[in-house]
Amino acid sequence: MAYESSLTIATVMQDIFSNKYVLPSIQRDYVWDTEQIQDLFDSLMQDYPIGAFLFWEIDESKLVDYNFYEFLRNYHEKDANHIKLIDLKGAKGVTAVLDGQQRLTSLYIGLKGSYAYRLKYRREKNSESYPVRYLYLNLVEDAESETNKYDFRFLTNNEKAGMKGGYWFKVGDILNMTKPKDPEFFVSENLSESFFSQNQIEHAISTLSKLYSVIHTDYTLCYYKEKSSELDKVLNIFVRVNSGGTVLSYSDLLLSIASAQWKKHDAREEIIDFVSEINDIGDKFQITKDFVLKAALVLTDFTDIAFKVDNFNNDNMVKIEERWEIIKKAIKQTVNLVASFGYSRENLSSNNALIPIAYYLLTMGIPRNFVTSRKYRDSREKIKKWLILSLLKKVFSGQPDNVIRPIREIIKNNGINDYPLDKIIDKFKGTNKSISFTGEDIEEHLLKLKYGKSDTLYTLMLLYQPSDFKNIFHEDHMYPKSKFKRRELAKNGVPKDQIDKYLEAVDDIGNLQLLPKIVNEEKNDTDFDKWFNETNRSKNDKTQYRKIHYLPDMEYTYPNFLEFIEKRKQRLKERLIEILL
């Protein structure tokens, strides 16, 4: 992107009027108030820099792929505060403004347009509450301001007529002047010496001549021009340069494009509302707009599912809008399903892992009772196991498309059957996206996990399959961590030379179990042997509890803690080998 020469304001204003400069749909609406516009004109008059502009020279072939908008001409807070779609079919030499919309719109409003905002305490629905204002400049007096030299004001016709003192020149009339001497001729014809002093007349000539120079002869508007036809590159440039004010994310910009191209829905409102809805499921999630847009590409069966702007063109957006309702249902049921597995924003490390599940449910016709019906129990368990293995192996890090695409093909070819877990495992064997485990994986990773890590919870969920995780589950220290203090341990009979080992092992996976939230809160910091015996009164209850939680049959006293850890980890190892190998 090369630096170009500068332009005069008058030239750019005429080109905006002729729609040679337009706005891409990634631009937001106009947000400046009258004071900001007045400050901008004062900065120009004082030769202050107002920043460079970034333009995009649009290839003619792109004019029909995406929507573009004309500049706001006359701002009205109630009736005209949104940019309007423009038809550019057949247009040539069109330039889109990537950075500088607010400044250029402000210049246009000050020179060729108007600004109407609601008067204080006036009724919103009454049109008379929004008088139209034009930008004026006091030619004979400076501004009474610590920062601004020139007295620019937006005035209604009545306000202008009632102004006492000064001479208020309508700024837009400067465009009618075509020669450098015109400001002087104007002053001599309109400012009488009987009303204004010689100093005021000279001030007026100087002020008006400066305004003429700023608008007509000074090459004030410096710009860069991007000539790439790749809108994705242009979009990334836009994200980089728009770092001030309200910063838009990449997905915000894609939503702007989508909103411009959907016919029946407002894409921005639809997706933002939907994200809020699914994030409120279960123990809350952290689904993003990016995820929904990405999932829409996959669930609409596009070959190219890359998260880039070229995939959100007119044709694709039409197809996504046609399938929007079924896409929403598939995603929502997926989130409900994984919530029933015990996942939430606290422990779901990759939202992308939900996309293959949503695609599977879509191929199944999104059964209403999939989350609860015994009919789908086997599929649910396979999905749960696949999800846990995928998250443990972190297969969605790096380049998730290399996982999503093959899984989509497997599901598509599998038809309406159980979730194809074995086929997915076979597909990725021997690759860096494998979800297969080895004995070394179990020994060196899973059995060395500690409290508070996402992999620890995933491993416990794998061990406790097919437990019902509809309730909120906690990772519980069987031997309460609060009791693992040197004085407490010594008090409970732990030899002094073993205390360091105790403190190191308390967070070990061997000391962790999954308990329903309510049960865990009731257990609190009760000593494990006491809690175990009080909770499980009968021999049968004790045997059953040990089986579910992989506990060795022994006394759960503090002196036995290290032995307990080793024996329990051996049981966990045996079960993990059974599940994974």
Short mmCIF file of N, CA and C in Angstrom, two decimals, residues 432-493:
data_model
loop_
_atom_site.label_atom_id
_atom_site.label_comp_id
_atom_site.label_asym_id
_atom_site.label_seq_id
_atom_site.Cartn_x
_atom_site.Cartn_y
_atom_site.Cartn_z
N ASN A 432 -0.99 -35.50 13.64
CA ASN A 432 -0.84 -34.62 14.81
C ASN A 432 -2.20 -34.23 15.39
N LYS A 433 -3.28 -34.72 14.80
CA LYS A 433 -4.62 -34.46 15.32
C LYS A 433 -5.25 -35.75 15.88
N SER A 434 -4.42 -36.72 16.17
CA SER A 434 -4.92 -38.00 16.67
C SER A 434 -5.54 -37.83 18.05
N ILE A 435 -6.64 -38.56 18.28
CA ILE A 435 -7.23 -38.58 19.62
C ILE A 435 -7.01 -39.95 20.27
N SER A 436 -6.08 -40.73 19.68
CA SER A 436 -5.71 -42.01 20.28
C SER A 436 -4.70 -41.77 21.39
N PHE A 437 -4.74 -42.62 22.43
CA PHE A 437 -3.83 -42.50 23.56
C PHE A 437 -2.92 -43.71 23.63
N THR A 438 -1.74 -43.50 24.19
CA THR A 438 -0.80 -44.58 24.43
C THR A 438 -0.64 -44.77 25.93
N GLY A 439 0.00 -45.87 26.30
CA GLY A 439 0.28 -46.09 27.71
C GLY A 439 1.13 -44.98 28.29
N GLU A 440 2.04 -44.46 27.48
CA GLU A 440 2.88 -43.36 27.95
C GLU A 440 2.06 -42.10 28.21
N ASP A 441 1.06 -41.83 27.33
CA ASP A 441 0.16 -40.68 27.55
C ASP A 441 -0.52 -40.77 28.91
N ILE A 442 -0.97 -41.97 29.22
CA ILE A 442 -1.69 -42.17 30.48
C ILE A 442 -0.74 -41.98 31.66
N GLU A 443 0.44 -42.62 31.57
CA GLU A 443 1.38 -42.61 32.69
C GLU A 443 2.01 -41.24 32.91
N GLU A 444 2.40 -40.59 31.80
CA GLU A 444 3.17 -39.35 31.92
C GLU A 444 2.33 -38.08 31.90
N HIS A 445 1.09 -38.21 31.50
CA HIS A 445 0.25 -36.99 31.46
C HIS A 445 -0.96 -37.12 32.37
N LEU A 446 -1.84 -38.04 32.06
CA LEU A 446 -3.12 -38.09 32.76
C LEU A 446 -2.96 -38.37 34.26
N LEU A 447 -2.05 -39.27 34.61
CA LEU A 447 -1.89 -39.64 36.02
C LEU A 447 -1.06 -38.63 36.80
N LYS A 448 -0.53 -37.62 36.12
CA LYS A 448 0.24 -36.58 36.80
C LYS A 448 -0.51 -35.24 36.87
N LEU A 449 -1.79 -35.31 36.52
CA LEU A 449 -2.58 -34.09 36.52
C LEU A 449 -2.87 -33.61 37.94
N LYS A 450 -3.07 -32.29 38.04
CA LYS A 450 -3.32 -31.66 39.33
C LYS A 450 -4.67 -30.93 39.33
N TYR A 451 -5.11 -30.60 40.50
CA TYR A 451 -6.37 -29.87 40.70
C TYR A 451 -6.37 -28.52 39.94
N GLY A 452 -7.52 -28.20 39.35
CA GLY A 452 -7.70 -26.89 38.75
C GLY A 452 -7.35 -26.81 37.27
N LYS A 453 -6.76 -27.85 36.69
CA LYS A 453 -6.44 -27.85 35.27
C LYS A 453 -7.62 -28.41 34.49
N SER A 454 -7.86 -27.83 33.28
CA SER A 454 -9.00 -28.30 32.48
C SER A 454 -8.83 -29.78 32.12
N ASP A 455 -7.60 -30.22 31.86
CA ASP A 455 -7.39 -31.63 31.52
C ASP A 455 -7.74 -32.55 32.69
N THR A 456 -7.59 -32.06 33.91
CA THR A 456 -7.93 -32.86 35.09
C THR A 456 -9.43 -33.14 35.11
N LEU A 457 -10.21 -32.11 34.87
CA LEU A 457 -11.66 -32.29 34.85
C LEU A 457 -12.07 -33.22 33.71
N TYR A 458 -11.47 -33.03 32.51
CA TYR A 458 -11.81 -33.89 31.38
C TYR A 458 -11.50 -35.36 31.70
N THR A 459 -10.37 -35.59 32.36
CA THR A 459 -9.98 -36.96 32.70
C THR A 459 -10.95 -37.56 33.71
N LEU A 460 -11.34 -36.77 34.69
CA LEU A 460 -12.32 -37.26 35.67
C LEU A 460 -13.66 -37.54 35.01
N MET A 461 -14.06 -36.69 34.07
CA MET A 461 -15.32 -36.92 33.35
C MET A 461 -15.24 -38.20 32.54
N LEU A 462 -14.06 -38.48 31.99
CA LEU A 462 -13.86 -39.71 31.24
C LEU A 462 -13.96 -40.92 32.16
N LEU A 463 -13.39 -40.81 33.34
CA LEU A 463 -13.40 -41.91 34.31
C LEU A 463 -14.80 -42.16 34.86
N TYR A 464 -15.60 -41.11 34.95
CA TYR A 464 -16.92 -41.24 35.55
C TYR A 464 -18.01 -41.50 34.50
N GLN A 465 -17.64 -41.71 33.24
CA GLN A 465 -18.64 -42.09 32.25
C GLN A 465 -19.29 -43.41 32.67
N PRO A 466 -20.55 -43.63 32.36
CA PRO A 466 -21.51 -42.68 31.80
C PRO A 466 -22.35 -42.00 32.88
N SER A 467 -21.71 -41.41 33.85
CA SER A 467 -22.45 -40.73 34.91
C SER A 467 -23.32 -39.62 34.34
N ASP A 468 -24.36 -39.29 35.04
CA ASP A 468 -25.27 -38.23 34.63
C ASP A 468 -24.70 -36.89 35.11
N PHE A 469 -24.28 -36.05 34.18
CA PHE A 469 -23.67 -34.78 34.54
C PHE A 469 -24.65 -33.60 34.39
N LYS A 470 -25.94 -33.89 34.46
CA LYS A 470 -26.90 -32.79 34.33
C LYS A 470 -26.78 -31.84 35.51
N ASN A 471 -26.40 -32.37 36.66
CA ASN A 471 -26.12 -31.50 37.80
C ASN A 471 -24.75 -30.87 37.64
N ILE A 472 -24.52 -29.79 38.35
CA ILE A 472 -23.21 -29.16 38.33
C ILE A 472 -22.28 -29.97 39.23
N PHE A 473 -21.13 -30.39 38.67
CA PHE A 473 -20.20 -31.20 39.43
C PHE A 473 -18.95 -30.39 39.77
N HIS A 474 -18.38 -30.69 40.91
CA HIS A 474 -17.15 -30.05 41.37
C HIS A 474 -16.04 -31.09 41.45
N GLU A 475 -14.81 -30.63 41.25
CA GLU A 475 -13.65 -31.45 41.58
C GLU A 475 -13.46 -31.34 43.09
N ASP A 476 -13.58 -32.43 43.77
CA ASP A 476 -13.50 -32.42 45.24
C ASP A 476 -12.22 -33.09 45.72
N HIS A 477 -11.54 -32.43 46.65
CA HIS A 477 -10.43 -33.08 47.35
C HIS A 477 -11.03 -34.05 48.36
N MET A 478 -10.77 -35.32 48.17
CA MET A 478 -11.32 -36.30 49.13
C MET A 478 -10.75 -36.03 50.52
N TYR A 479 -9.44 -36.00 50.63
CA TYR A 479 -8.81 -35.50 51.85
C TYR A 479 -8.82 -33.98 51.74
N PRO A 480 -9.54 -33.27 52.60
CA PRO A 480 -9.74 -31.82 52.41
C PRO A 480 -8.44 -31.02 52.42
N LYS A 481 -8.29 -30.17 51.41
CA LYS A 481 -7.05 -29.40 51.28
C LYS A 481 -6.84 -28.46 52.46
N SER A 482 -7.95 -27.99 53.04
CA SER A 482 -7.83 -27.03 54.15
C SER A 482 -7.11 -27.63 55.35
N LYS A 483 -7.09 -28.97 55.42
CA LYS A 483 -6.43 -29.63 56.55
C LYS A 483 -4.94 -29.89 56.29
N PHE A 484 -4.50 -29.55 55.06
CA PHE A 484 -3.11 -29.83 54.71
C PHE A 484 -2.24 -28.61 55.02
N LYS A 485 -2.08 -28.40 56.32
CA LYS A 485 -1.18 -27.40 56.86
C LYS A 485 -0.25 -28.13 57.82
N ARG A 486 0.94 -27.66 57.95
CA ARG A 486 1.95 -28.40 58.72
C ARG A 486 1.46 -28.74 60.13
N ARG A 487 0.91 -27.75 60.81
CA ARG A 487 0.46 -27.98 62.18
C ARG A 487 -0.69 -28.99 62.22
N GLU A 488 -1.64 -28.86 61.25
CA GLU A 488 -2.80 -29.77 61.20
C GLU A 488 -2.35 -31.19 60.91
N LEU A 489 -1.42 -31.33 59.95
CA LEU A 489 -0.97 -32.67 59.58
C LEU A 489 -0.25 -33.34 60.75
N ALA A 490 0.61 -32.58 61.41
CA ALA A 490 1.33 -33.13 62.56
C ALA A 490 0.35 -33.54 63.66
N LYS A 491 -0.66 -32.72 63.83
CA LYS A 491 -1.69 -33.00 64.83
C LYS A 491 -2.44 -34.30 64.51
N ASN A 492 -2.57 -34.61 63.19
CA ASN A 492 -3.29 -35.81 62.74
C ASN A 492 -2.38 -37.02 62.56
N GLY A 493 -1.18 -36.94 63.12
CA GLY A 493 -0.32 -38.12 63.16
C GLY A 493 0.61 -38.31 61.99
#
